[in-house]
Short mmCIF file of C-alpha atoms in Angstrom, two decimals:
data_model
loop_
_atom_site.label_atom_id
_atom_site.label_comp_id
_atom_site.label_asym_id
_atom_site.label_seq_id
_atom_site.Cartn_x
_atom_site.Cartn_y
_atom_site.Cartn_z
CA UNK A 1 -79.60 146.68 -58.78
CA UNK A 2 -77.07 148.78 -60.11
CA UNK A 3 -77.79 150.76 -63.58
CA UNK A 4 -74.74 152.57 -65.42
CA UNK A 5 -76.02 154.67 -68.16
CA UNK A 6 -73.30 156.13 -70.84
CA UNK A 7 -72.25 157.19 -74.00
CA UNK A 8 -73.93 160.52 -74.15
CA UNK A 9 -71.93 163.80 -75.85
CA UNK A 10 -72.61 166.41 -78.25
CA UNK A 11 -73.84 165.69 -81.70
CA UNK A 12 -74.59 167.26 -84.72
CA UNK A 13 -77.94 167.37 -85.48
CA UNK A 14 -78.42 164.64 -88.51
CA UNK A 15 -75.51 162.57 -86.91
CA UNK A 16 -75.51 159.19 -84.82
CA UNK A 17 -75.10 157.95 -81.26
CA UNK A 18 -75.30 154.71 -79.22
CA UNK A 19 -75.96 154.55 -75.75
CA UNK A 20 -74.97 151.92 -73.25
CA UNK A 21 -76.52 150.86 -70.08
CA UNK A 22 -74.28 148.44 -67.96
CA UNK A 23 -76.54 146.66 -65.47
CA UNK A 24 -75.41 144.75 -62.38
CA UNK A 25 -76.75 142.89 -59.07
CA UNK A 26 -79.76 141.63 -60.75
CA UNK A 27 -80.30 138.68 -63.43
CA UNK A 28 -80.44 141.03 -66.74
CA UNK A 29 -82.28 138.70 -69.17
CA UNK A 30 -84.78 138.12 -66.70
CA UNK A 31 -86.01 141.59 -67.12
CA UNK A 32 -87.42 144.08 -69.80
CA UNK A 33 -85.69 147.33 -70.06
CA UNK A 34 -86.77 150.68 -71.04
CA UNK A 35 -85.15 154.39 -72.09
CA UNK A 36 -87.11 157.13 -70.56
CA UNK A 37 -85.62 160.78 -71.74
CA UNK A 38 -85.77 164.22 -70.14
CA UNK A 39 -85.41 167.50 -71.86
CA UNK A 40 -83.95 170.35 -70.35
CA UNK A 41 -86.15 171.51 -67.47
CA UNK A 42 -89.14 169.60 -68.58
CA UNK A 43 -90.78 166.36 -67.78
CA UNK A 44 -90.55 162.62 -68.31
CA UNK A 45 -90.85 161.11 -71.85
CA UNK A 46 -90.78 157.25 -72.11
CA UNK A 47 -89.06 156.58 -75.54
CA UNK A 48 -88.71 153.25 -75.56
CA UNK A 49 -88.53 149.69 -73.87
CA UNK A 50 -87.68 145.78 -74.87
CA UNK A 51 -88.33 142.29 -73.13
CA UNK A 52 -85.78 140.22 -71.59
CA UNK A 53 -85.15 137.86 -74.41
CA UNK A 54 -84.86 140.32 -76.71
CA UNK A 55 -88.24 139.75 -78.89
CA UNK A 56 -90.45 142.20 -78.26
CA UNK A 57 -89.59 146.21 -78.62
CA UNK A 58 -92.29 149.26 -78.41
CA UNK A 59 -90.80 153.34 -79.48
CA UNK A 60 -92.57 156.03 -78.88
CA UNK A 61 -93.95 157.68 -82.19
CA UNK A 62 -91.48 160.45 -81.57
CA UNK A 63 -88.06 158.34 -82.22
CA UNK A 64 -89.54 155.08 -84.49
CA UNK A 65 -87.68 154.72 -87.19
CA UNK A 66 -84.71 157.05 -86.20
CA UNK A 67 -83.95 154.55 -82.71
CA UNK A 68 -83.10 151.15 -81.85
CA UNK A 69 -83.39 149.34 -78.73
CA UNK A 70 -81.09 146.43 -78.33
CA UNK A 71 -79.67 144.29 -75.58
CA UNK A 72 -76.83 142.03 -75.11
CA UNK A 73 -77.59 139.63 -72.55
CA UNK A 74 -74.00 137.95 -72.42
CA UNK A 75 -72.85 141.59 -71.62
CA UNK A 76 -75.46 142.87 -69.12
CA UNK A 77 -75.93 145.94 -71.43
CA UNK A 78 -78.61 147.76 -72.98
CA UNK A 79 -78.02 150.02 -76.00
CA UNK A 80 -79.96 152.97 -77.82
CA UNK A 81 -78.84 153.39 -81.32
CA UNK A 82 -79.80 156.93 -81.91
CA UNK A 83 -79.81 158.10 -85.30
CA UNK A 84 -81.35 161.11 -87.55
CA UNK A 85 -80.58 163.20 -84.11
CA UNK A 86 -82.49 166.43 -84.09
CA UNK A 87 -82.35 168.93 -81.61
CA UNK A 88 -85.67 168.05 -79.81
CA UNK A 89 -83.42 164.72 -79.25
CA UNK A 90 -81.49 167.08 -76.64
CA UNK A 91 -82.15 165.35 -73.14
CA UNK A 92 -80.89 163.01 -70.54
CA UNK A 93 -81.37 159.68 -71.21
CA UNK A 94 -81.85 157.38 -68.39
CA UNK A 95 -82.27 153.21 -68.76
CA UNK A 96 -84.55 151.81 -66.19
CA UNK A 97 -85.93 147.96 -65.14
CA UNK A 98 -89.38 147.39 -66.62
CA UNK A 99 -91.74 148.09 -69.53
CA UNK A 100 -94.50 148.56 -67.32
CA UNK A 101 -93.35 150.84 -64.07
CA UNK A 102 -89.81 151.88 -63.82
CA UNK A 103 -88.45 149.97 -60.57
CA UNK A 104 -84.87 150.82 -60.80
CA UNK A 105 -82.68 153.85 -62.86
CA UNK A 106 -79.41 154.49 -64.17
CA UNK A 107 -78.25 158.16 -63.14
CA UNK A 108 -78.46 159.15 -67.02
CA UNK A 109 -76.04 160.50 -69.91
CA UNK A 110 -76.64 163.90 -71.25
CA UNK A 111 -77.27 163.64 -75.07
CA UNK A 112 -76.90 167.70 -77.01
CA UNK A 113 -77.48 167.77 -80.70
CA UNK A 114 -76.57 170.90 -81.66
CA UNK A 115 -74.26 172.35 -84.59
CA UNK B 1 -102.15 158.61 -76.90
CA UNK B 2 -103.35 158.28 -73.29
CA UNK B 3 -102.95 162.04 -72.11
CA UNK B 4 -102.18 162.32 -68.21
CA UNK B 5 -102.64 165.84 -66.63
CA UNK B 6 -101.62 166.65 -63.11
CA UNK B 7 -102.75 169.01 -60.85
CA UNK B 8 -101.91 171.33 -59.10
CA UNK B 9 -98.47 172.18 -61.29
CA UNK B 10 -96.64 173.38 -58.20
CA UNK B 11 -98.04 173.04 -54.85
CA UNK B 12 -96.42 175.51 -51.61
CA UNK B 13 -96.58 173.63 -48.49
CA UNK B 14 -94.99 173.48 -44.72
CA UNK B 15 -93.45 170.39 -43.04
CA UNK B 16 -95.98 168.59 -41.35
CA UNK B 17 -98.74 169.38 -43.72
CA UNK B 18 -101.00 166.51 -45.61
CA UNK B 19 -100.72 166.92 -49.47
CA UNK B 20 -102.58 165.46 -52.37
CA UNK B 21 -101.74 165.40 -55.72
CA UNK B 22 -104.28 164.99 -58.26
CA UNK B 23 -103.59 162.86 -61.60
CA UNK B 24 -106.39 162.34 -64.02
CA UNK B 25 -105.71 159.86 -67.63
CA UNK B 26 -107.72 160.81 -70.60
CA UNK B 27 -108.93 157.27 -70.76
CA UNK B 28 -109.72 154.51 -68.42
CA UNK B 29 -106.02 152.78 -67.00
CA UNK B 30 -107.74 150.65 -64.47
CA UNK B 31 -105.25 151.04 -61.84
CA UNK B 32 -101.97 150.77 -64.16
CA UNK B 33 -100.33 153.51 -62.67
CA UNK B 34 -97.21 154.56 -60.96
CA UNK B 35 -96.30 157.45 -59.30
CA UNK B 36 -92.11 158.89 -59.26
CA UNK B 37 -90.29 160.88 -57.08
CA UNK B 38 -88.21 163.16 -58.71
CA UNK B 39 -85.23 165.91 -57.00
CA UNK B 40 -82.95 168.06 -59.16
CA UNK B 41 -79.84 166.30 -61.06
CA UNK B 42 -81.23 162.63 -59.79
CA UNK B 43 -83.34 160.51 -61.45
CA UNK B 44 -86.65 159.30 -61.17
CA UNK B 45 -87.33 156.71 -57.52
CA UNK B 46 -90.95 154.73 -57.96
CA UNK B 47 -93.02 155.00 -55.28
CA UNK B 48 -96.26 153.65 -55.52
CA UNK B 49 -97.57 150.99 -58.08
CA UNK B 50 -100.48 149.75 -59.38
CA UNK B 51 -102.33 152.74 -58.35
CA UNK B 52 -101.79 152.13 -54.80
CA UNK B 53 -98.93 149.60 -53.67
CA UNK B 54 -96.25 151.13 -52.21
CA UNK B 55 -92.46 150.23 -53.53
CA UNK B 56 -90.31 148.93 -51.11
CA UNK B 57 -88.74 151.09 -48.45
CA UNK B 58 -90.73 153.87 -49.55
CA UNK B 59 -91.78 155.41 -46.43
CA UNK B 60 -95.54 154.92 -45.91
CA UNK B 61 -96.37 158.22 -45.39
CA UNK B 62 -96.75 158.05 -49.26
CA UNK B 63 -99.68 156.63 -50.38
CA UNK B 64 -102.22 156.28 -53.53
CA UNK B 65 -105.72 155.84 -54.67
CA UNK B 66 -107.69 155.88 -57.61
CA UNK B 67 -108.85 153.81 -60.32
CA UNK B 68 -109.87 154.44 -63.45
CA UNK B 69 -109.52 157.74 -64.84
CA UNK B 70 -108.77 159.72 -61.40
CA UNK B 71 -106.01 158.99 -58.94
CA UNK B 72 -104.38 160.44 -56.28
CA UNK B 73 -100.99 160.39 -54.68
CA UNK B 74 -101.42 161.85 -50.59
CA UNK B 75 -98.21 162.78 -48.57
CA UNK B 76 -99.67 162.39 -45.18
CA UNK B 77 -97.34 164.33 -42.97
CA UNK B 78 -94.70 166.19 -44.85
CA UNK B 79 -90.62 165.88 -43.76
CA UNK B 80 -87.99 168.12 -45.50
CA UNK B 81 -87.06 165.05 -47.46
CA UNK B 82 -89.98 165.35 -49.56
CA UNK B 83 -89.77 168.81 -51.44
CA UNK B 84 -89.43 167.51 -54.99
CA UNK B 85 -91.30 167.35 -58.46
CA UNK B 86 -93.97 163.81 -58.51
CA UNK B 87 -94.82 162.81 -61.62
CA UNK B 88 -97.75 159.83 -62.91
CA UNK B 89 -97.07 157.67 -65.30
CA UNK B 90 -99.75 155.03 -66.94
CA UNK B 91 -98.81 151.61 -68.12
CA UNK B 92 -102.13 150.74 -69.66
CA UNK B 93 -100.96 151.10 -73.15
CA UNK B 94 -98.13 152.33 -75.18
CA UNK B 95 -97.08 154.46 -75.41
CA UNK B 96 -95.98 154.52 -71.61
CA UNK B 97 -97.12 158.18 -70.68
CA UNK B 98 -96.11 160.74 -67.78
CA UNK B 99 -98.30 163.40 -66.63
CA UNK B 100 -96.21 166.87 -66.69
CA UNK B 101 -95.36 166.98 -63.12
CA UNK B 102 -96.09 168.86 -60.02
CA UNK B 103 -93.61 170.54 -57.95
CA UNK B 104 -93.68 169.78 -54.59
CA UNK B 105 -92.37 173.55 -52.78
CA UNK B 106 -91.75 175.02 -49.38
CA UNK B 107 -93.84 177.34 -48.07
#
């Protein structure tokens, strides 16, 4: 299993960003997937996950609205539309296998909303 | 919300010693929890499941209890390896919720 989180940067806060999580060595639509986050020096945050076919999605109250989960199963690749950025948005954002327990994780991509 | 509280938030410790980690859930979670490894710059590795399986190739000097409300995560003889931050995480409900870690130091 092989995860390959991108698409992070610096944003202003109101602005937009998507996310991509390239997955390998495993059979993608088989799985759910999940974004966990992690502030600077401070713990784990699950923020939000979606089944393998697509169908089902969960947020965390934090993000609803302002995120999207979505998947492309032809591609292998997760996504996190991330819009309405504020600066408590400011963490790494890591993709994982799993809605439940987090089996396996990309390395993460550094998202910075700041003016 | 399911709240998940860890104690103790940093623990000082030798190689060789047996740890425990405490991890209660403001609720009942049955025994839907996991427990993650976590060193500096890397992310998260699982290492136990449902309260008390252990991942694969996690050595099994790792291991958990616990069901319900109260759970524990034991580190029966520690190596150098193991000085990290462990954090719990309950899959009972959404949202999916960590505890706030406990880091794992040498003494």
């Amino acid at each position: 299993v092989h995860l390959l989180d991108s698409g992070g940067g610096l944003v202003q806060p109101g602005g937009s960003l998507r996310l991509s999580c390239a997955a390998s060595g495993f059979t993608f639509s088989s799985l759910a997937m999940s974004w966990v986050r992690q502030a600077p020096g401070k713990g784990l945050e699950w923020v939000s996950g979606i089944s393998g076919n697509g169908a089902n999605r969960n947020y965390a109250d934090s993000v609803k609205g302002r995120f999207t989960i979505s998947r492309d199963n032809a591609e292998n690749t997760l996504y996190l539309q991330m819009s309405s950025l504020r600066a408590e948005d400011t963490a790494v954002y890591y993709c994982a296998t799993g809605q439940e327990k987090f089996h396996s994780w990309g390395q993460g991509t550094l998202v910075t909303v700041s003016s | 919300d399911i709240q998940m509280t860890q104690s103790p938030s940093t623990l000082s410790a030798s190689v060789g010693d047996r740890v425990t980690i405490t991890c209660r859930a403001s609720q009942s979670i049955s025994t839907w929890l996991a427990w993650y490894q976590q060193k500096p710059g890397k992310a998260p590795k699982i290492l136990i499941y449902k309260a008390s399986s252990l991942e694969s190739g996690v050595p099994s000097r790792f291991s958990g209890s616990g069901s319900g409300t109260e759970f524990t995560l034991t580190i029966s003889s520690l190596q150098p390896d193991d000085f990290a931050t462990y954090y719990c995480q309950q899959y009972n409900d959404y949202p999916r919720t960590f505890g706030q870690g406990t880091k794992l130091e040498i003494k």
